[in-house]
Amino acid sequence: MFPKVLKWEFLAGKRFYLVFVLYFLTLFSLGKYTQDIRTVEHKTLDEYDIRPLTPGTMIDIIWKARDVWWFSFPVVIAYAVFTFTYELDKKILRTYLLSCVKKRTLFLAKLLSIQLGLFIPLIISLLIVYPLGDPILFGSNPLEVYVNLPRRLLLVASMLYIMVGISALSSTVFKNPLYAFAAPIAIVYTLNIAGLRVVSEYVPPQCLEIFDPTSSIGLLTNEHFFSSLSMALPAIIASTIALIIAYTVFIRRDVL
Amino acid sequence: MQDVISVENVWKVFGRNVALRNVSIKVSKGSVFLLMGPNGSGKSTLLKIVTGLIKPTRGHAEVFGANPWKERPKIFASVGAMFEDHAPPDWASGKAYLEYKSILKKAENPEKEALAVARQFGVDTFWKQPFGTYSSGMKRKLALADAFINDPDLVILDDPTVALDKEARLALQEIVVNRAKQDKTCVIASHIITEFEHHATHLAFLNLGQTIITGKVEEVMDKMGIRQVTIKTNKPRKAAAILMKKGYAIKVYGNTIIVEGSEDADKIVKLLENLGIKAKTEKPKVNLWEMYTKALTSG
């Protein structure tokens, strides 16, 4: 049953994935990526050399983690919250539940379709943007262009996961989409203004602040990559807890 | 008869509002069960408990021997239901929606099943349009078609005839009657239902969240002190004149005469036959409106 429900949730013509592809494309392309040759200095005690930047780096340098977070989180939360609250609307929910579908199946399918609805456009946009960043390299060695793509995707996916977790909980608690949207936005902004930065502090790409501003995910060593990921862990755990609470409330609540 | 639905001492409380107070009803297999009561009497809440959408605060409900709150997916293999504000997503077409619901109800051939139920209510004439463009009558037809997917053993309909045109009302009436002949059960809730008054086998009146009266139609009439004999005759005018002369209170509907306040059907039939008028007794002709009013005022 789950694959069929997921297929309906994901493909039944209600999601404007293209909008998200365009959104991410714009987001990642707004930087000054050009075909100019750029280099980065590598200094160690023993050696000094200047290496050309990898293609992904061209984009990453301009769009450092914090920018991606601040630009994408209101949009992602809005999408997740409004989709979720619409889908959890009691009338719509009731029409689905008057059948053999389990509440659990429905919740998970809706959640996964929202995650995929964000993640797939993200992959598509990165697949487009990287070659655009270095068409010459793409022409000679297409795979080389996508260096570090899985790592970048993993970090951004964890960021999306955190946002969807907040949205799912907010949508389940607040039935009104406006409140459901306003609550996480207000919380995140208030915490940041107050200097607490609890939520965004854990967002993995923000961890890049500790590195040289000219460096990027594309140049990260394994050590730095795992360090970024481990710093994101508390937020991922918090998001998972939020999802579990949302799930529990959803399963136990009456569908009036 | 086997009970398809059994509700025992059910309470439902929403905050400070008590929606149901100690409600008990039983619905037998093959019956056409009318659940009646004014707005806010708790009909929809009761049906939502029976369909597993909401959990009773206290008491016990069973459908086909299973707890609907815990085993809703299981019972919906043999149950179809519609509620007043049925609302698929606005972007979905009726066709896509019915096919999807057929999958969710485990139909063997979802496309074929969707088309079959759509045709019953004339939904197939507009079902390619998105739901958001439907009129209230079209929405209601789609909801009805949805309820009858997979020809379920039990169909629960909450205010089914609101906004329906005459053709759809007649189609629904015919389906309900035919289903009863096949020993399939229908529960219909409304504040007043004239379409089904002659086909109802069981009744329950609810008011302010309480069951006023419930049982077979004859039992309910008896409990309410409604005594009447229904007679079919070939000479209604002559028969009516004779009965009036004998002091009976009567109502005439075509060839049917209802003799109110009397239980002695044999005596009346004999009286008419002795005067050369063919007469035979019939199943009591129910006047739901009268019963409903009496139930509410006395309850």
Coordinates of C-alpha atoms in Angstrom, one line a residue:
Chain A
M1 CA 0.0 0.0 0.0
F2 CA 2.8 2.5 0.9
P3 CA 4.3 2.7 -2.6
K4 CA 0.9 3.4 -4.1
V5 CA 0.1 6.1 -1.5
L6 CA 3.5 7.7 -1.9
K7 CA 3.1 7.7 -5.7
W8 CA -0.3 9.5 -5.3
E9 CA 1.2 12.0 -2.8
F10 CA 4.2 12.7 -4.9
L11 CA 3.0 12.6 -8.5
A12 CA -0.6 13.4 -8.5
G13 CA -0.1 16.8 -10.1
K14 CA -0.4 18.9 -7.1
R15 CA 3.3 19.8 -6.6
F16 CA 5.0 22.5 -8.5
Y17 CA 8.5 21.0 -8.4
L18 CA 9.6 23.1 -11.3
V19 CA 9.2 26.2 -9.1
F20 CA 11.6 24.7 -6.7
V21 CA 14.1 23.7 -9.4
L22 CA 14.0 27.4 -10.6
Y23 CA 14.3 28.6 -7.0
F24 CA 17.4 26.5 -6.2
L25 CA 18.8 27.3 -9.6
T26 CA 18.5 31.0 -8.9
L27 CA 19.8 30.6 -5.4
F28 CA 22.9 28.7 -6.5
S29 CA 23.5 30.8 -9.6
L30 CA 23.2 34.3 -8.1
G31 CA 26.9 34.2 -7.2
K32 CA 29.5 35.5 -9.5
Y33 CA 30.4 32.3 -11.1
T34 CA 32.2 32.9 -14.3
Q35 CA 34.7 31.1 -16.5
D36 CA 37.5 33.2 -15.0
I37 CA 40.3 31.2 -13.6
R38 CA 40.3 31.4 -9.8
T39 CA 42.7 30.0 -7.5
V40 CA 43.1 29.3 -3.9
E41 CA 46.3 29.3 -1.9
H42 CA 47.3 26.3 0.0
K43 CA 49.9 26.8 2.7
T44 CA 51.4 24.3 4.9
L45 CA 54.7 24.4 6.9
D46 CA 56.5 22.8 4.1
E47 CA 54.9 23.9 0.9
Y48 CA 53.0 26.7 -0.7
D49 CA 51.0 26.3 -3.9
I50 CA 48.2 27.8 -5.8
R51 CA 45.6 25.5 -7.1
P52 CA 42.7 26.2 -9.5
L53 CA 39.3 26.0 -7.8
T54 CA 37.2 22.9 -8.5
P55 CA 33.9 23.8 -10.3
G56 CA 31.6 23.2 -7.4
T57 CA 33.8 25.6 -5.4
M58 CA 33.0 28.5 -7.7
I59 CA 29.5 28.3 -6.6
D60 CA 30.1 27.5 -3.0
I61 CA 32.5 30.4 -2.5
I62 CA 29.8 32.9 -3.4
W63 CA 27.0 31.0 -1.7
K64 CA 28.4 30.2 1.6
A65 CA 26.3 28.2 4.0
R66 CA 24.8 30.9 5.9
D67 CA 23.3 32.5 2.8
V68 CA 21.8 29.3 1.7
W69 CA 20.2 28.8 5.1
W70 CA 18.8 32.3 5.4
F71 CA 17.5 32.4 1.9
S72 CA 16.1 29.0 1.8
F73 CA 14.6 28.4 5.2
P74 CA 11.5 30.8 4.9
V75 CA 10.8 29.3 1.5
V76 CA 11.3 25.7 2.5
I77 CA 9.3 26.1 5.8
A78 CA 6.5 27.9 3.9
Y79 CA 6.3 25.1 1.4
A80 CA 6.5 22.3 4.0
V81 CA 4.0 24.0 6.4
F82 CA 1.4 24.9 3.8
T83 CA 1.6 21.5 2.1
F84 CA 1.4 19.7 5.3
T85 CA -1.4 21.7 6.8
Y86 CA -3.4 21.5 3.6
E87 CA -2.9 17.7 3.5
L88 CA -3.8 17.4 7.1
D89 CA -6.9 19.5 6.7
K90 CA -9.6 17.5 8.4
K91 CA -11.9 17.2 5.4
I92 CA -9.2 16.0 3.1
L93 CA -7.7 13.7 5.7
R94 CA -11.2 12.2 6.3
T95 CA -11.7 11.4 2.7
Y96 CA -8.5 9.4 2.6
L97 CA -9.1 7.8 6.0
L98 CA -12.5 6.4 4.9
S99 CA -10.6 3.5 3.4
C100 CA -8.2 0.8 4.2
V101 CA -5.2 3.1 4.4
K102 CA -3.4 3.2 7.8
K103 CA -2.8 6.6 9.4
R104 CA 0.8 5.7 9.7
T105 CA 1.1 5.0 6.0
L106 CA -0.6 8.3 5.2
F107 CA 1.6 10.3 7.5
L108 CA 4.9 8.8 6.3
A109 CA 3.9 9.1 2.6
K110 CA 3.0 12.8 3.1
L111 CA 6.2 13.5 4.9
L112 CA 8.4 11.6 2.4
S113 CA 6.7 13.3 -0.5
I114 CA 7.5 16.7 1.0
Q115 CA 11.1 15.7 1.6
L116 CA 11.4 14.4 -1.9
G117 CA 9.6 17.4 -3.3
L118 CA 12.4 19.5 -2.0
F119 CA 15.3 17.2 -2.5
I120 CA 14.7 16.1 -6.1
P121 CA 14.6 19.8 -7.3
L122 CA 17.7 20.4 -5.3
I123 CA 19.6 17.6 -7.0
I124 CA 18.3 18.7 -10.4
S125 CA 19.4 22.3 -9.9
L126 CA 22.8 21.3 -8.7
L127 CA 23.3 19.0 -11.6
I128 CA 22.5 21.9 -13.8
V129 CA 24.4 24.6 -12.0
Y130 CA 27.7 22.7 -11.6
P131 CA 28.3 22.2 -15.4
L132 CA 27.2 25.8 -15.9
G133 CA 29.9 26.8 -13.5
D134 CA 32.6 25.2 -15.6
P135 CA 31.4 24.3 -19.1
I136 CA 35.0 23.7 -20.3
L137 CA 35.7 21.1 -17.7
F138 CA 32.3 19.6 -18.2
G139 CA 33.0 19.3 -21.9
S140 CA 36.3 17.5 -21.3
N141 CA 35.5 15.5 -18.3
P142 CA 31.8 15.6 -17.3
L143 CA 32.1 13.5 -14.1
E144 CA 34.8 15.7 -12.7
V145 CA 32.4 18.6 -12.6
Y146 CA 30.3 16.8 -10.0
V147 CA 33.2 16.3 -7.6
N148 CA 32.0 16.5 -4.0
L149 CA 28.3 16.5 -5.1
P150 CA 27.3 13.7 -2.7
R151 CA 28.8 15.5 0.2
R152 CA 27.2 18.8 -0.6
L153 CA 23.9 17.0 -1.1
L154 CA 24.2 15.3 2.2
L155 CA 24.8 18.5 4.1
V156 CA 22.0 20.4 2.4
A157 CA 19.7 17.5 2.8
S158 CA 20.3 17.5 6.5
M159 CA 19.5 21.2 6.5
L160 CA 16.2 20.5 4.6
Y161 CA 15.4 17.6 7.0
I162 CA 15.8 20.0 10.0
M163 CA 13.4 22.5 8.4
V164 CA 10.9 19.8 7.5
G165 CA 11.0 18.5 11.0
I166 CA 10.2 21.9 12.4
S167 CA 7.4 22.4 9.8
A168 CA 5.8 19.0 10.4
L169 CA 5.5 19.6 14.2
S170 CA 4.3 23.1 13.7
S171 CA 1.7 22.0 11.1
T172 CA 0.4 19.2 13.4
V173 CA 0.1 21.4 16.4
F174 CA -1.2 24.5 14.7
K175 CA -4.1 23.6 12.4
N176 CA -4.2 27.1 10.9
P177 CA -1.4 27.3 8.2
L178 CA -0.6 30.9 9.0
Y179 CA 0.1 30.1 12.6
A180 CA 2.0 27.0 11.6
F181 CA 4.2 29.1 9.3
A182 CA 4.6 32.0 11.7
A183 CA 5.6 29.9 14.7
P184 CA 8.9 28.4 13.4
I185 CA 9.8 31.6 11.6
A186 CA 9.3 33.7 14.7
I187 CA 11.1 31.1 16.9
V188 CA 14.1 31.0 14.6
Y189 CA 14.4 34.8 14.1
T190 CA 13.8 35.5 17.8
L191 CA 16.4 33.1 18.9
N192 CA 18.9 34.5 16.4
I193 CA 18.1 38.1 17.4
A194 CA 18.6 37.2 21.0
G195 CA 21.9 35.8 20.0
L196 CA 20.9 32.3 20.9
R197 CA 20.9 31.0 17.4
V198 CA 19.9 27.6 18.7
V199 CA 18.3 26.3 15.5
S200 CA 20.5 27.7 12.8
E201 CA 23.7 27.2 14.8
Y202 CA 23.3 23.5 14.1
V203 CA 22.8 23.9 10.4
P204 CA 25.7 22.1 8.8
P205 CA 26.7 24.6 6.2
Q206 CA 26.9 27.4 8.8
C207 CA 29.7 25.5 10.3
L208 CA 31.8 26.6 7.3
E209 CA 32.2 29.9 9.0
I210 CA 35.0 28.4 11.0
F211 CA 36.9 27.9 7.8
D212 CA 38.7 30.3 5.5
P213 CA 36.1 32.3 3.7
T214 CA 37.6 31.4 0.4
S215 CA 37.3 27.7 1.1
S216 CA 34.2 25.7 0.4
I217 CA 32.6 22.3 0.7
G218 CA 34.3 21.4 -2.5
L219 CA 37.7 21.7 -0.8
L220 CA 36.8 20.2 2.5
T221 CA 38.9 17.4 3.8
N222 CA 37.2 14.3 5.2
E223 CA 38.0 15.6 8.7
H224 CA 36.3 18.9 8.0
F225 CA 33.3 17.2 6.4
F226 CA 32.6 14.9 9.2
S227 CA 33.1 17.7 11.7
S228 CA 30.4 19.7 9.9
L229 CA 28.2 16.7 9.9
S230 CA 28.7 16.0 13.6
M231 CA 27.9 19.6 14.4
A232 CA 24.6 19.2 12.6
L233 CA 23.8 16.1 14.6
P234 CA 22.0 17.8 17.5
A235 CA 19.7 19.6 15.1
I236 CA 19.0 16.4 13.2
I237 CA 18.2 14.6 16.4
A238 CA 16.0 17.6 17.4
S239 CA 14.2 17.4 14.1
T240 CA 13.7 13.7 14.5
I241 CA 12.2 14.2 17.9
A242 CA 9.9 16.9 16.4
L243 CA 8.8 14.4 13.7
I244 CA 8.1 11.7 16.3
I245 CA 6.0 14.1 18.3
A246 CA 4.1 15.2 15.2
Y247 CA 3.5 11.6 14.3
T248 CA 2.3 10.7 17.7
V249 CA -0.1 13.6 17.8
F250 CA -1.4 12.8 14.3
I251 CA -2.0 9.1 15.1
R252 CA -3.8 9.8 18.3
R253 CA -5.9 12.8 17.3
D254 CA -9.5 12.6 16.3
V255 CA -10.3 13.4 12.7
L256 CA -13.4 15.5 13.1
Chain B
M1 CA -30.2 -11.1 13.0
Q2 CA -26.5 -10.6 13.3
D3 CA -25.4 -7.1 14.5
V4 CA -23.2 -5.3 12.0
I5 CA -22.7 -2.3 14.3
S6 CA -22.9 -2.4 18.0
V7 CA -22.5 0.8 20.1
E8 CA -22.8 0.5 23.8
N9 CA -22.9 3.3 26.3
V10 CA -20.8 5.6 24.2
W11 CA -19.9 9.1 25.4
K12 CA -17.9 11.7 23.5
V13 CA -16.7 14.9 25.1
F14 CA -15.0 17.7 23.3
G15 CA -13.6 20.1 25.9
R16 CA -16.6 21.2 27.9
N17 CA -19.1 20.1 25.2
V18 CA -20.7 16.7 25.7
A19 CA -21.5 15.5 22.1
L20 CA -22.8 12.1 23.0
R21 CA -24.2 10.9 26.3
N22 CA -24.5 7.2 26.9
V23 CA -25.6 6.3 23.4
S24 CA -26.4 2.7 22.5
I25 CA -27.6 1.4 19.2
K26 CA -27.4 -1.8 17.3
V27 CA -27.6 -2.2 13.5
S28 CA -28.6 -5.5 12.1
K29 CA -27.3 -7.1 8.9
G30 CA -29.4 -6.3 5.9
S31 CA -31.3 -3.4 7.5
V32 CA -31.9 0.1 6.3
F33 CA -31.2 2.1 9.4
L34 CA -32.2 5.7 9.7
L35 CA -30.5 7.8 12.2
M36 CA -32.4 11.0 12.8
G37 CA -32.1 14.0 14.9
P38 CA -31.8 17.8 14.7
N39 CA -28.6 19.6 13.9
G40 CA -26.1 19.1 16.8
S41 CA -27.8 16.0 18.1
G42 CA -24.7 14.0 17.7
K43 CA -25.4 12.0 14.5
S44 CA -22.2 12.8 12.7
T45 CA -20.1 12.3 15.9
L46 CA -21.7 8.9 16.4
L47 CA -21.0 7.9 12.7
K48 CA -17.4 9.2 13.0
I49 CA -16.9 6.9 16.0
V50 CA -18.4 4.0 14.1
T51 CA -16.0 4.7 11.2
G52 CA -13.0 5.0 13.4
L53 CA -12.3 8.6 12.7
I54 CA -12.7 9.6 16.3
K55 CA -12.2 7.8 19.6
P56 CA -15.1 7.5 22.1
T57 CA -14.4 9.1 25.4
R58 CA -16.2 6.3 27.2
G59 CA -18.1 3.2 26.0
H60 CA -17.6 0.7 23.4
A61 CA -18.2 0.5 19.6
E62 CA -17.9 -2.5 17.3
V63 CA -18.2 -2.8 13.5
F64 CA -18.2 -6.4 12.2
G65 CA -16.9 -7.4 15.6
A66 CA -13.9 -5.1 15.4
N67 CA -13.0 -1.9 17.2
P68 CA -13.2 0.8 14.6
W69 CA -10.7 3.1 16.3
K70 CA -8.0 0.4 16.4
E71 CA -8.9 -1.6 13.3
R72 CA -10.2 1.0 10.9
P73 CA -8.2 -0.2 7.9
K74 CA -9.5 -3.7 8.5
I75 CA -13.2 -2.8 8.7
F76 CA -13.0 -0.6 5.7
A77 CA -12.5 -3.6 3.5
S78 CA -16.3 -4.1 3.9
V79 CA -17.5 -0.6 4.8
G80 CA -18.1 2.5 2.6
A81 CA -18.9 5.9 4.1
M82 CA -19.6 9.5 3.2
F83 CA -19.8 12.6 5.4
E84 CA -21.4 15.9 4.8
D85 CA -18.3 17.9 3.9
H86 CA -16.6 15.4 1.7
A87 CA -13.5 17.1 0.2
P88 CA -10.9 15.5 -1.9
P89 CA -8.0 17.9 -2.8
D90 CA -9.1 20.6 -5.1
W91 CA -6.5 19.7 -7.7
A92 CA -7.6 16.1 -8.1
S93 CA -10.0 15.1 -10.8
G94 CA -13.0 12.9 -9.9
K95 CA -11.6 10.1 -12.0
A96 CA -8.1 10.2 -10.4
Y97 CA -9.7 10.4 -7.0
L98 CA -12.1 7.5 -7.4
E99 CA -9.3 5.3 -8.9
Y100 CA -7.1 6.2 -6.0
K101 CA -9.8 5.5 -3.5
S102 CA -10.4 2.1 -5.3
I103 CA -6.8 1.3 -4.7
L104 CA -7.1 2.4 -1.0
K105 CA -10.1 0.1 -0.7
K106 CA -8.2 -2.8 -2.3
A107 CA -10.4 -3.1 -5.4
E108 CA -9.1 -5.8 -7.7
N109 CA -9.4 -3.6 -10.8
P110 CA -9.4 0.0 -9.5
E111 CA -10.1 1.7 -12.9
K112 CA -13.0 -0.6 -13.7
E113 CA -14.4 -0.2 -10.1
A114 CA -14.1 3.6 -10.3
L115 CA -16.0 3.7 -13.6
A116 CA -18.7 1.4 -12.3
V117 CA -19.5 3.5 -9.2
A118 CA -19.2 6.7 -11.2
R119 CA -21.8 5.5 -13.6
Q120 CA -24.2 4.7 -10.8
F121 CA -24.5 8.4 -9.9
G122 CA -23.6 10.0 -13.3
V123 CA -20.2 11.1 -12.1
D124 CA -18.5 9.9 -15.2
T125 CA -20.0 12.8 -17.2
F126 CA -17.9 15.4 -15.4
W127 CA -15.2 13.4 -13.6
K128 CA -12.3 14.5 -15.7
Q129 CA -12.6 18.1 -14.3
P130 CA -10.7 18.9 -11.1
F131 CA -12.7 18.7 -7.9
G132 CA -12.2 22.4 -7.2
T133 CA -14.5 23.3 -10.1
Y134 CA -17.4 21.1 -9.0
S135 CA -20.8 22.4 -7.8
S136 CA -22.1 21.2 -4.4
G137 CA -24.3 18.6 -6.1
M138 CA -21.4 17.2 -8.2
K139 CA -19.3 17.0 -5.0
R140 CA -22.1 15.1 -3.3
K141 CA -22.4 12.7 -6.2
L142 CA -18.7 12.0 -6.1
A143 CA -18.9 11.4 -2.4
L144 CA -21.7 8.9 -2.9
A145 CA -19.8 7.1 -5.6
D146 CA -16.8 6.9 -3.3
A147 CA -19.0 5.3 -0.6
F148 CA -20.1 2.6 -2.8
I149 CA -16.7 1.5 -4.1
N150 CA -16.2 -2.3 -4.0
D151 CA -19.9 -2.8 -3.2
P152 CA -19.3 -2.8 0.6
D153 CA -21.4 -4.9 3.0
L154 CA -22.1 -1.8 5.1
V155 CA -22.6 1.8 3.8
I156 CA -22.7 4.7 6.2
L157 CA -24.2 7.9 4.7
D158 CA -24.3 11.2 6.6
D159 CA -26.9 13.5 5.1
P160 CA -26.6 12.0 1.6
T161 CA -29.4 13.7 -0.2
V162 CA -28.5 17.3 0.5
A163 CA -27.9 19.2 -2.8
L164 CA -28.7 16.1 -4.9
D165 CA -30.9 16.4 -8.0
K166 CA -34.0 14.2 -8.3
E167 CA -32.3 11.6 -10.6
A168 CA -29.4 11.1 -8.1
R169 CA -31.9 10.8 -5.2
L170 CA -33.9 8.1 -7.1
A171 CA -30.6 6.3 -8.0
L172 CA -29.5 6.3 -4.4
Q173 CA -33.0 5.1 -3.3
E174 CA -32.9 2.3 -5.8
I175 CA -29.4 1.3 -4.8
V176 CA -30.2 1.2 -1.1
V177 CA -33.4 -0.9 -1.7
N178 CA -31.6 -3.3 -3.9
R179 CA -28.7 -3.7 -1.5
A180 CA -31.2 -4.5 1.3
K181 CA -32.5 -7.3 -0.8
Q182 CA -29.0 -8.6 -1.0
D183 CA -28.7 -8.5 2.8
K184 CA -26.4 -5.5 2.7
T185 CA -26.7 -2.9 5.3
C186 CA -27.2 0.9 5.0
V187 CA -27.0 3.5 7.8
I188 CA -28.4 6.8 6.8
A189 CA -28.2 9.9 9.0
S190 CA -30.2 13.1 8.5
H191 CA -32.4 15.6 10.2
I192 CA -35.2 14.4 8.0
I193 CA -35.3 11.8 5.3
T194 CA -38.4 11.5 3.2
E195 CA -36.7 9.4 0.5
F196 CA -36.2 6.4 2.7
E197 CA -39.2 6.5 5.0
H198 CA -40.9 3.6 3.2
H199 CA -37.8 1.5 3.0
A200 CA -36.4 1.9 6.5
T201 CA -36.4 -1.2 8.6
H202 CA -34.8 0.3 11.7
L203 CA -34.8 3.8 13.3
A204 CA -32.9 5.7 15.9
F205 CA -33.8 9.2 17.1
L206 CA -31.1 11.3 18.7
N207 CA -31.4 14.6 20.5
L208 CA -28.9 16.6 22.5
G209 CA -26.4 13.7 22.2
Q210 CA -28.8 11.1 23.6
T211 CA -30.8 8.2 22.1
I212 CA -34.4 9.0 22.5
I213 CA -35.6 5.8 20.9
T214 CA -34.2 3.0 18.7
G215 CA -35.3 -0.3 17.2
K216 CA -37.2 -1.8 14.4
V217 CA -39.7 0.6 12.8
E218 CA -42.7 -1.4 14.2
E219 CA -41.1 -1.5 17.6
V220 CA -40.4 2.2 17.6
M221 CA -44.0 3.0 16.5
D222 CA -45.3 0.8 19.2
K223 CA -43.0 2.4 21.8
M224 CA -44.2 5.8 20.7
G225 CA -47.8 4.8 20.9
I226 CA -48.3 5.1 17.2
R227 CA -50.9 2.5 16.4
Q228 CA -52.1 2.1 12.9
V229 CA -53.2 -0.4 10.3
T230 CA -52.2 0.0 6.7
I231 CA -54.7 -1.5 4.2
K232 CA -54.5 -1.7 0.4
T233 CA -57.8 -1.8 -1.4
N234 CA -59.2 -1.7 -4.9
K235 CA -61.9 0.8 -3.8
P236 CA -60.3 3.3 -1.6
R237 CA -63.1 5.9 -1.7
K238 CA -65.8 3.5 -0.8
A239 CA -63.6 1.8 1.9
A240 CA -62.7 5.2 3.3
A241 CA -66.3 6.2 3.5
I242 CA -67.3 3.0 5.3
L243 CA -64.4 3.2 7.8
M244 CA -65.2 6.9 8.6
K245 CA -68.8 5.9 9.2
K246 CA -67.6 3.3 11.7
G247 CA -65.7 6.1 13.5
Y248 CA -62.1 5.3 12.4
A249 CA -59.6 8.1 11.8
I250 CA -58.1 7.5 8.4
K251 CA -55.7 8.8 5.9
V252 CA -55.8 7.9 2.2
Y253 CA -52.8 7.7 -0.1
G254 CA -53.9 6.4 -3.5
N255 CA -55.1 2.8 -2.9
T256 CA -53.6 2.7 0.6
I257 CA -55.6 3.6 3.6
I258 CA -54.0 4.2 7.0
V259 CA -56.3 3.6 9.9
E260 CA -54.9 5.4 12.9
G261 CA -55.3 4.4 16.5
S262 CA -56.2 0.9 15.6
E263 CA -54.3 -2.4 15.8
D264 CA -57.1 -4.8 14.8
A265 CA -56.2 -5.2 11.1
D266 CA -58.1 -8.5 10.7
K267 CA -61.3 -6.9 11.9
I268 CA -61.0 -4.0 9.5
V269 CA -60.2 -6.3 6.5
K270 CA -63.1 -8.5 7.4
L271 CA -65.4 -5.5 7.6
L272 CA -64.5 -4.3 4.2
E273 CA -64.6 -7.8 2.6
N274 CA -68.0 -8.4 3.9
L275 CA -69.1 -5.3 2.0
G276 CA -67.6 -6.6 -1.2
I277 CA -64.4 -4.6 -1.1
K278 CA -61.1 -6.4 -1.6
A279 CA -58.6 -5.5 1.1
K280 CA -55.3 -6.7 2.5
T281 CA -53.0 -5.4 5.2
E282 CA -49.6 -4.0 4.4
K283 CA -46.4 -3.2 6.2
P284 CA -47.0 -0.1 8.3
K285 CA -46.7 3.0 6.2
V286 CA -44.2 5.1 8.1
N287 CA -44.7 8.9 8.5
L288 CA -41.2 9.8 9.6
W289 CA -41.9 13.4 10.0
E290 CA -44.7 12.7 12.4
M291 CA -42.6 10.2 14.3
Y292 CA -39.7 12.5 14.4
T293 CA -41.7 15.4 15.7
K294 CA -43.4 13.2 18.3
A295 CA -40.1 11.8 19.4
L296 CA -38.5 15.2 19.8
T297 CA -41.4 16.7 21.6
S298 CA -41.9 13.8 23.9
G299 CA -38.2 13.1 24.4

